[in-house]
GROMACS .gro file of C-alpha atoms in nm:
model
  385
    1UNK     CA    1   6.804  18.662   9.531
    2UNK     CA    2   7.013  18.633   9.880
    3UNK     CA    3   7.328  18.398   9.879
    4UNK     CA    4   7.073  18.145  10.071
    5UNK     CA    5   6.824  18.148   9.743
    6UNK     CA    6   7.087  18.104   9.565
    7UNK     CA    7   7.235  17.785   9.728
    8UNK     CA    8   6.925  17.666   9.760
    9UNK     CA    9   6.882  17.642   9.452
   10UNK     CA   10   7.171  17.499   9.348
   11UNK     CA   11   7.055  17.197   9.648
   12UNK     CA   12   6.783  17.205   9.384
   13UNK     CA   13   6.981  17.082   9.052
   14UNK     CA   14   7.228  16.871   9.279
   15UNK     CA   15   6.819  16.667   9.213
   16UNK     CA   16   6.935  16.651   8.830
   17UNK     CA   17   7.313  16.532   8.887
   18UNK     CA   18   7.278  16.169   8.852
   19UNK     CA   19   7.619  15.970   8.932
   20UNK     CA   20   7.659  15.952   9.310
   21UNK     CA   21   8.003  16.047   9.285
   22UNK     CA   22   7.856  16.410   9.186
   23UNK     CA   23   7.671  16.479   9.379
   24UNK     CA   24   7.854  16.465   9.662
   25UNK     CA   25   8.163  16.723   9.507
   26UNK     CA   26   7.829  16.915   9.420
   27UNK     CA   27   7.674  16.907   9.764
   28UNK     CA   28   8.016  16.955   9.918
   29UNK     CA   29   8.008  17.271   9.805
   30UNK     CA   30   7.752  17.377   9.814
   31UNK     CA   31   7.813  17.294  10.264
   32UNK     CA   32   8.121  17.489  10.254
   33UNK     CA   33   7.925  17.825  10.117
   34UNK     CA   34   7.688  17.749  10.285
   35UNK     CA   35   7.800  17.706  10.620
   36UNK     CA   36   7.871  18.059  10.596
   37UNK     CA   37   7.504  18.148  10.627
   38UNK     CA   38   7.380  17.778  10.773
   39UNK     CA   39   7.610  17.541  10.946
   40UNK     CA   40   7.318  17.325  11.072
   41UNK     CA   41   7.170  17.311  10.663
   42UNK     CA   42   7.536  17.274  10.563
   43UNK     CA   43   7.629  16.995  10.838
   44UNK     CA   44   7.264  16.786  10.690
   45UNK     CA   45   7.416  16.802  10.336
   46UNK     CA   46   7.755  16.694  10.437
   47UNK     CA   47   7.606  16.391  10.570
   48UNK     CA   48   7.358  16.353  10.193
   49UNK     CA   49   7.779  16.374  10.023
   50UNK     CA   50   7.866  16.099  10.269
   51UNK     CA   51   7.530  15.888  10.207
   52UNK     CA   52   7.665  15.924   9.795
   53UNK     CA   53   8.027  15.855   9.878
   54UNK     CA   54   7.878  15.522  10.007
   55UNK     CA   55   7.763  15.447   9.670
   56UNK     CA   56   8.079  15.461   9.477
   57UNK     CA   57   8.248  15.210   9.326
   58UNK     CA   58   8.547  15.293   9.258
   59UNK     CA   59   8.731  15.294   9.557
   60UNK     CA   60   9.072  15.517   9.470
   61UNK     CA   61   8.792  15.782   9.349
   62UNK     CA   62   8.618  15.701   9.680
   63UNK     CA   63   8.915  15.767   9.865
   64UNK     CA   64   8.941  16.086   9.581
   65UNK     CA   65   8.635  16.226   9.670
   66UNK     CA   66   8.646  16.122  10.046
   67UNK     CA   67   8.887  16.340  10.108
   68UNK     CA   68   8.700  16.612   9.969
   69UNK     CA   69   8.410  16.566  10.239
   70UNK     CA   70   8.710  16.577  10.472
   71UNK     CA   71   8.791  16.913  10.333
   72UNK     CA   72   8.452  17.021  10.361
   73UNK     CA   73   8.387  16.885  10.722
   74UNK     CA   74   8.714  17.093  10.852
   75UNK     CA   75   8.507  17.441  10.778
   76UNK     CA   76   8.135  17.313  10.951
   77UNK     CA   77   8.202  17.102  11.139
   78UNK     CA   78   8.582  17.002  11.286
   79UNK     CA   79   8.562  16.748  11.505
   80UNK     CA   80   8.378  16.547  11.234
   81UNK     CA   81   8.679  16.618  11.018
   82UNK     CA   82   8.911  16.435  11.247
   83UNK     CA   83   8.742  16.150  11.355
   84UNK     CA   84   8.720  16.102  10.914
   85UNK     CA   85   9.006  16.126  10.856
   86UNK     CA   86   9.160  15.951  11.120
   87UNK     CA   87   8.878  15.651  10.974
   88UNK     CA   88   9.047  15.708  10.679
   89UNK     CA   89   9.285  15.337  10.558
   90UNK     CA   90   9.654  15.439  10.539
   91UNK     CA   91   9.822  15.707  10.780
   92UNK     CA   92   9.905  15.856  10.453
   93UNK     CA   93   9.658  15.906  10.367
   94UNK     CA   94   9.503  16.032  10.735
   95UNK     CA   95   9.852  16.262  10.743
   96UNK     CA   96   9.651  16.379  10.395
   97UNK     CA   97   9.358  16.458  10.533
   98UNK     CA   98   9.479  16.598  10.850
   99UNK     CA   99   9.707  16.775  10.740
  100UNK     CA  100   9.454  17.002  10.476
  101UNK     CA  101   9.191  17.052  10.697
  102UNK     CA  102   9.488  17.249  10.895
  103UNK     CA  103   9.576  17.415  10.576
  104UNK     CA  104   9.153  17.450  10.519
  105UNK     CA  105   9.174  17.634  10.962
  106UNK     CA  106   9.407  17.846  10.939
  107UNK     CA  107   9.243  18.138  10.895
  108UNK     CA  108   8.933  18.059  11.120
  109UNK     CA  109   9.116  17.999  11.422
  110UNK     CA  110   9.477  17.923  11.446
  111UNK     CA  111   9.472  17.694  11.780
  112UNK     CA  112   9.255  17.386  11.615
  113UNK     CA  113   9.405  17.426  11.319
  114UNK     CA  114   9.812  17.362  11.418
  115UNK     CA  115   9.609  17.053  11.693
  116UNK     CA  116   9.541  16.847  11.308
  117UNK     CA  117   9.900  16.989  11.226
  118UNK     CA  118  10.071  16.873  11.509
  119UNK     CA  119   9.862  16.559  11.507
  120UNK     CA  120   9.951  16.526  11.098
  121UNK     CA  121  10.263  16.494  11.202
  122UNK     CA  122  10.291  16.278  11.536
  123UNK     CA  123  10.146  15.973  11.258
  124UNK     CA  124  10.370  16.080  11.009
  125UNK     CA  125  10.716  16.045  11.192
  126UNK     CA  126  10.558  15.672  11.310
  127UNK     CA  127  10.539  15.595  10.917
  128UNK     CA  128  10.717  15.271  10.816
  129UNK     CA  129  10.684  15.286  10.445
  130UNK     CA  130  10.985  15.541  10.337
  131UNK     CA  131  10.708  15.607  10.035
  132UNK     CA  132  10.462  15.651  10.244
  133UNK     CA  133  10.644  15.867  10.534
  134UNK     CA  134  10.808  16.151  10.204
  135UNK     CA  135  10.467  16.183  10.129
  136UNK     CA  136  10.315  16.221  10.460
  137UNK     CA  137  10.661  16.455  10.540
  138UNK     CA  138  10.588  16.671  10.275
  139UNK     CA  139  10.280  16.753  10.319
  140UNK     CA  140  10.340  16.827  10.672
  141UNK     CA  141  10.620  17.049  10.629
  142UNK     CA  142  10.426  17.262  10.343
  143UNK     CA  143  10.162  17.264  10.565
  144UNK     CA  144  10.396  17.390  10.879
  145UNK     CA  145  10.439  17.725  10.607
  146UNK     CA  146  10.141  17.828  10.619
  147UNK     CA  147  10.214  17.892  11.076
  148UNK     CA  148  10.618  17.898  11.089
  149UNK     CA  149  10.855  17.870  10.801
  150UNK     CA  150  11.141  17.757  11.069
  151UNK     CA  151  10.986  17.467  11.110
  152UNK     CA  152  10.869  17.378  10.795
  153UNK     CA  153  11.226  17.367  10.721
  154UNK     CA  154  11.326  17.131  11.035
  155UNK     CA  155  11.014  16.868  10.871
  156UNK     CA  156  11.141  16.913  10.553
  157UNK     CA  157  11.533  16.838  10.644
  158UNK     CA  158  11.392  16.463  10.771
  159UNK     CA  159  11.301  16.347  10.418
  160UNK     CA  160  11.471  16.055  10.320
  161UNK     CA  161  11.452  16.101   9.925
  162UNK     CA  162  11.638  16.386   9.739
  163UNK     CA  163  11.347  16.428   9.508
  164UNK     CA  164  11.046  16.441   9.742
  165UNK     CA  165  11.278  16.658  10.015
  166UNK     CA  166  11.334  16.891   9.674
  167UNK     CA  167  10.998  16.887   9.519
  168UNK     CA  168  10.931  17.019  10.027
  169UNK     CA  169  11.117  17.282   9.992
  170UNK     CA  170  10.982  17.455   9.637
  171UNK     CA  171  10.696  17.364   9.822
  172UNK     CA  172  10.732  17.625  10.142
  173UNK     CA  173  10.935  17.826   9.835
  174UNK     CA  174  10.582  17.935   9.751
  175UNK     CA  175  10.421  17.969  10.000
  176UNK     CA  176  10.673  18.145  10.218
  177UNK     CA  177  10.756  18.390   9.840
  178UNK     CA  178  10.405  18.528   9.851
  179UNK     CA  179  10.485  18.720  10.227
  180UNK     CA  180  10.941  18.667  10.270
  181UNK     CA  181  11.070  18.716   9.967
  182UNK     CA  182  11.456  18.722  10.080
  183UNK     CA  183  11.347  18.395  10.222
  184UNK     CA  184  11.135  18.191   9.997
  185UNK     CA  185  11.504  18.236   9.767
  186UNK     CA  186  11.675  18.130   9.966
  187UNK     CA  187  11.445  17.799  10.056
  188UNK     CA  188  11.441  17.757   9.687
  189UNK     CA  189  11.785  17.832   9.583
  190UNK     CA  190  11.875  17.486   9.839
  191UNK     CA  191  11.608  17.335   9.644
  192UNK     CA  192  11.712  17.418   9.265
  193UNK     CA  193  12.138  17.288   9.425
  194UNK     CA  194  11.896  16.895   9.500
  195UNK     CA  195  11.713  16.881   9.165
  196UNK     CA  196  12.026  16.888   9.000
  197UNK     CA  197  12.118  16.558   9.276
  198UNK     CA  198  11.874  16.333   9.111
  199UNK     CA  199  11.927  16.117   8.863
  200UNK     CA  200  11.584  16.003   8.729
  201UNK     CA  201  11.462  16.238   8.463
  202UNK     CA  202  11.068  16.191   8.567
  203UNK     CA  203  11.142  16.323   8.908
  204UNK     CA  204  11.411  16.607   8.843
  205UNK     CA  205  11.121  16.682   8.538
  206UNK     CA  206  10.863  16.738   8.901
  207UNK     CA  207  11.119  16.853   9.066
  208UNK     CA  208  11.192  17.129   8.817
  209UNK     CA  209  10.848  17.219   8.707
  210UNK     CA  210  10.816  17.327   9.056
  211UNK     CA  211  11.077  17.564   9.106
  212UNK     CA  212  11.013  17.741   8.767
  213UNK     CA  213  10.638  17.836   8.927
  214UNK     CA  214  10.831  17.983   9.160
  215UNK     CA  215  11.097  18.137   9.044
  216UNK     CA  216  10.851  18.268   8.774
  217UNK     CA  217  10.794  18.520   9.098
  218UNK     CA  218  11.139  18.583   9.227
  219UNK     CA  219  11.447  18.577   8.957
  220UNK     CA  220  11.283  18.464   8.595
  221UNK     CA  221  11.655  18.417   8.537
  222UNK     CA  222  11.734  18.127   8.795
  223UNK     CA  223  11.376  18.063   8.636
  224UNK     CA  224  11.382  18.080   8.287
  225UNK     CA  225  11.756  17.847   8.319
  226UNK     CA  226  11.561  17.612   8.565
  227UNK     CA  227  11.319  17.571   8.253
  228UNK     CA  228  11.635  17.519   7.996
  229UNK     CA  229  11.690  17.249   8.242
  230UNK     CA  230  11.353  17.065   8.197
  231UNK     CA  231  11.539  16.705   8.070
  232UNK     CA  232  11.150  16.635   7.848
  233UNK     CA  233  11.099  16.928   7.572
  234UNK     CA  234  10.669  16.903   7.663
  235UNK     CA  235  10.782  16.947   8.022
  236UNK     CA  236  11.094  17.305   7.930
  237UNK     CA  237  10.688  17.479   7.716
  238UNK     CA  238  10.501  17.421   7.984
  239UNK     CA  239  10.714  17.601   8.189
  240UNK     CA  240  10.769  17.911   7.916
  241UNK     CA  241  10.433  17.923   7.941
  242UNK     CA  242  10.419  17.948   8.308
  243UNK     CA  243  10.718  18.238   8.354
  244UNK     CA  244  10.522  18.403   8.003
  245UNK     CA  245  10.209  18.456   8.254
  246UNK     CA  246  10.404  18.604   8.526
  247UNK     CA  247  10.525  18.828   8.299
  248UNK     CA  248  10.172  18.954   8.151
  249UNK     CA  249  10.131  19.014   8.573
  250UNK     CA  250  10.332  19.265   8.549
  251UNK     CA  251  10.254  19.362   8.202
  252UNK     CA  252  10.583  19.293   8.017
  253UNK     CA  253  10.493  19.191   7.685
  254UNK     CA  254  10.794  18.958   7.705
  255UNK     CA  255  10.592  18.680   7.772
  256UNK     CA  256  10.417  18.691   7.424
  257UNK     CA  257  10.789  18.638   7.231
  258UNK     CA  258  10.869  18.380   7.513
  259UNK     CA  259  10.559  18.164   7.435
  260UNK     CA  260  10.634  18.221   7.033
  261UNK     CA  261  10.978  18.070   7.137
  262UNK     CA  262  10.750  17.762   7.356
  263UNK     CA  263  10.553  17.739   6.968
  264UNK     CA  264  10.862  17.670   6.781
  265UNK     CA  265  10.967  17.336   7.057
  266UNK     CA  266  10.545  17.264   7.045
  267UNK     CA  267  10.637  17.127   6.689
  268UNK     CA  268  10.925  16.934   6.712
  269UNK     CA  269  10.700  16.729   6.969
  270UNK     CA  270  10.614  16.349   6.785
  271UNK     CA  271  10.445  16.250   7.077
  272UNK     CA  272  10.011  16.389   6.959
  273UNK     CA  273   9.936  16.369   7.378
  274UNK     CA  274  10.166  16.550   7.505
  275UNK     CA  275  10.219  16.758   7.262
  276UNK     CA  276   9.860  16.850   7.298
  277UNK     CA  277   9.885  16.855   7.634
  278UNK     CA  278  10.205  17.136   7.584
  279UNK     CA  279  10.016  17.365   7.312
  280UNK     CA  280   9.733  17.370   7.597
  281UNK     CA  281   9.979  17.574   7.761
  282UNK     CA  282  10.110  17.758   7.520
  283UNK     CA  283   9.827  17.919   7.394
  284UNK     CA  284   9.623  17.905   7.753
  285UNK     CA  285   9.938  18.223   7.815
  286UNK     CA  286   9.907  18.365   7.435
  287UNK     CA  287   9.571  18.419   7.549
  288UNK     CA  288   9.690  18.726   7.722
  289UNK     CA  289   9.916  18.874   7.551
  290UNK     CA  290   9.758  18.741   7.185
  291UNK     CA  291   9.360  18.584   7.136
  292UNK     CA  292   9.416  18.503   6.813
  293UNK     CA  293   9.671  18.372   6.821
  294UNK     CA  294   9.612  18.147   7.101
  295UNK     CA  295   9.221  18.025   6.975
  296UNK     CA  296   9.472  18.020   6.604
  297UNK     CA  297   9.720  17.724   6.771
  298UNK     CA  298   9.421  17.603   7.051
  299UNK     CA  299   9.212  17.443   6.662
  300UNK     CA  300   9.483  17.287   6.536
  301UNK     CA  301   9.486  17.087   6.768
  302UNK     CA  302   9.381  16.723   6.588
  303UNK     CA  303   9.263  16.538   6.912
  304UNK     CA  304   8.936  16.718   6.959
  305UNK     CA  305   8.921  16.606   7.344
  306UNK     CA  306   9.290  16.883   7.383
  307UNK     CA  307   9.108  17.121   7.164
  308UNK     CA  308   8.810  17.152   7.355
  309UNK     CA  309   9.009  17.123   7.720
  310UNK     CA  310   9.228  17.450   7.540
  311UNK     CA  311   8.995  17.542   7.396
  312UNK     CA  312   8.796  17.595   7.779
  313UNK     CA  313   9.146  17.732   7.910
  314UNK     CA  314   9.110  18.036   7.660
  315UNK     CA  315   8.794  18.142   7.675
  316UNK     CA  316   8.844  18.189   8.047
  317UNK     CA  317   9.164  18.376   7.977
  318UNK     CA  318   8.937  18.605   7.843
  319UNK     CA  319   8.698  18.669   7.996
  320UNK     CA  320   8.894  18.892   8.258
  321UNK     CA  321   8.839  19.130   7.941
  322UNK     CA  322   8.536  19.055   7.738
  323UNK     CA  323   8.285  18.820   7.848
  324UNK     CA  324   8.131  18.868   7.541
  325UNK     CA  325   8.424  18.759   7.360
  326UNK     CA  326   8.501  18.469   7.653
  327UNK     CA  327   8.155  18.299   7.496
  328UNK     CA  328   8.138  18.337   7.180
  329UNK     CA  329   8.511  18.096   7.213
  330UNK     CA  330   8.308  17.876   7.504
  331UNK     CA  331   8.038  17.807   7.260
  332UNK     CA  332   8.325  17.659   7.017
  333UNK     CA  333   8.361  17.381   7.217
  334UNK     CA  334   8.213  17.102   7.164
  335UNK     CA  335   8.198  16.923   7.384
  336UNK     CA  336   7.844  16.925   7.612
  337UNK     CA  337   8.088  16.922   8.013
  338UNK     CA  338   8.351  17.124   7.933
  339UNK     CA  339   8.213  17.458   7.740
  340UNK     CA  340   7.927  17.411   8.104
  341UNK     CA  341   8.334  17.409   8.301
  342UNK     CA  342   8.436  17.737   8.118
  343UNK     CA  343   8.042  17.933   8.105
  344UNK     CA  344   8.052  17.796   8.526
  345UNK     CA  345   8.425  18.017   8.465
  346UNK     CA  346   8.310  18.339   8.282
  347UNK     CA  347   7.969  18.352   8.507
  348UNK     CA  348   8.167  18.372   8.840
  349UNK     CA  349   8.451  18.663   8.657
  350UNK     CA  350   8.172  18.827   8.529
  351UNK     CA  351   7.973  18.840   8.846
  352UNK     CA  352   8.186  19.058   9.050
  353UNK     CA  353   8.104  19.363   8.747
  354UNK     CA  354   7.777  19.269   8.678
  355UNK     CA  355   7.551  19.082   8.902
  356UNK     CA  356   7.219  18.998   8.792
  357UNK     CA  357   7.402  18.812   8.320
  358UNK     CA  358   7.599  18.675   8.543
  359UNK     CA  359   7.310  18.469   8.771
  360UNK     CA  360   7.148  18.434   8.399
  361UNK     CA  361   7.484  18.343   8.242
  362UNK     CA  362   7.516  18.070   8.515
  363UNK     CA  363   7.166  17.917   8.502
  364UNK     CA  364   7.171  17.842   8.166
  365UNK     CA  365   7.470  17.611   8.158
  366UNK     CA  366   7.387  17.241   8.034
  367UNK     CA  367   7.587  17.051   8.283
  368UNK     CA  368   7.402  16.980   8.620
  369UNK     CA  369   7.714  16.955   8.846
  370UNK     CA  370   7.912  17.272   8.679
  371UNK     CA  371   7.555  17.471   8.775
  372UNK     CA  372   7.578  17.406   9.131
  373UNK     CA  373   7.959  17.503   9.100
  374UNK     CA  374   7.862  17.838   8.948
  375UNK     CA  375   7.546  17.921   9.175
  376UNK     CA  376   7.780  17.860   9.475
  377UNK     CA  377   7.997  18.077   9.332
  378UNK     CA  378   7.787  18.321   9.332
  379UNK     CA  379   7.620  18.297   9.588
  380UNK     CA  380   7.952  18.333   9.771
  381UNK     CA  381   8.065  18.711   9.589
  382UNK     CA  382   7.681  18.753   9.679
  383UNK     CA  383   7.786  18.676  10.102
  384UNK     CA  384   8.120  18.844  10.066
  385UNK     CA  385   7.892  19.182   9.949
   0.00000   0.00000   0.00000
């Protein structure tokens, strides 16, 4: 079965989706892959997606879905993506859309990507609202890191808010860490200096979350030190799980000890939602070392939604090693939508080693949106050969 056949099958599945928002998102997903085999068909699918977007009543959610559609148009018809971006209701959202388009185009058409990015920077510079300008410049700085690190840092310097500037530097460092670790560490060190100046506990925690992720790739000891700085126990536990996952990728079993320590922290958290959220991160990371321990922690979560989300994450983590075990865990998920999400990820993980079985799993996914998602990813893998 060809990639085009799988995508046309996905188009048929969209008919089973009742809600206009999920129809739009599904069509957007199909179009992004379809663009590689039939650009005109992809554009038509996105035109249909826009019709469904107009039926969404919640304005905030409508905007979020529209931004996803614009992102898809970036690789199908960039001029249409630009027009849609410029029609957005605020300059800040225009910048967010334009930087996303630039990031999508960077591999295929660098000159066009730069055109979008420079336009985003021009708009960001003229935003009068301090908060909106800081958010917009942060997005521009992060996008510039894919093209020119010096320009990214210059844009970040124009952000007046210390937490926003620190976050922008952390984002730049995260991107640089893939190809220039020395420069990434230097930028991240500057972000740490700014983080120490942040007084608001929530803002400080958000910056530290970003920095722990960056330093988990660059300097494990520094990552640990930053995790200890976190002002909230649930964020500290999650930070330790991030470091543990990084250690697991390196084959370092010390990550398991970190997670045992994180679990002790989680047990002390009084707020049920915050505790459940932390268990989700810690248990998912533990699945890289000890699946049964991870499942024990997950099954101890009292809230059924959080338990399902955690079991879903664990099943996906396990899928790379054992599809049968992953499927067994997925069947323990009560919520059909969350179970469908897990099955989609399992099918995708299996595709490179057993494509026919992956299709079989994808076609049995109960929720049509996640069935579409799985079929699209399988089509992408088939197209790549």
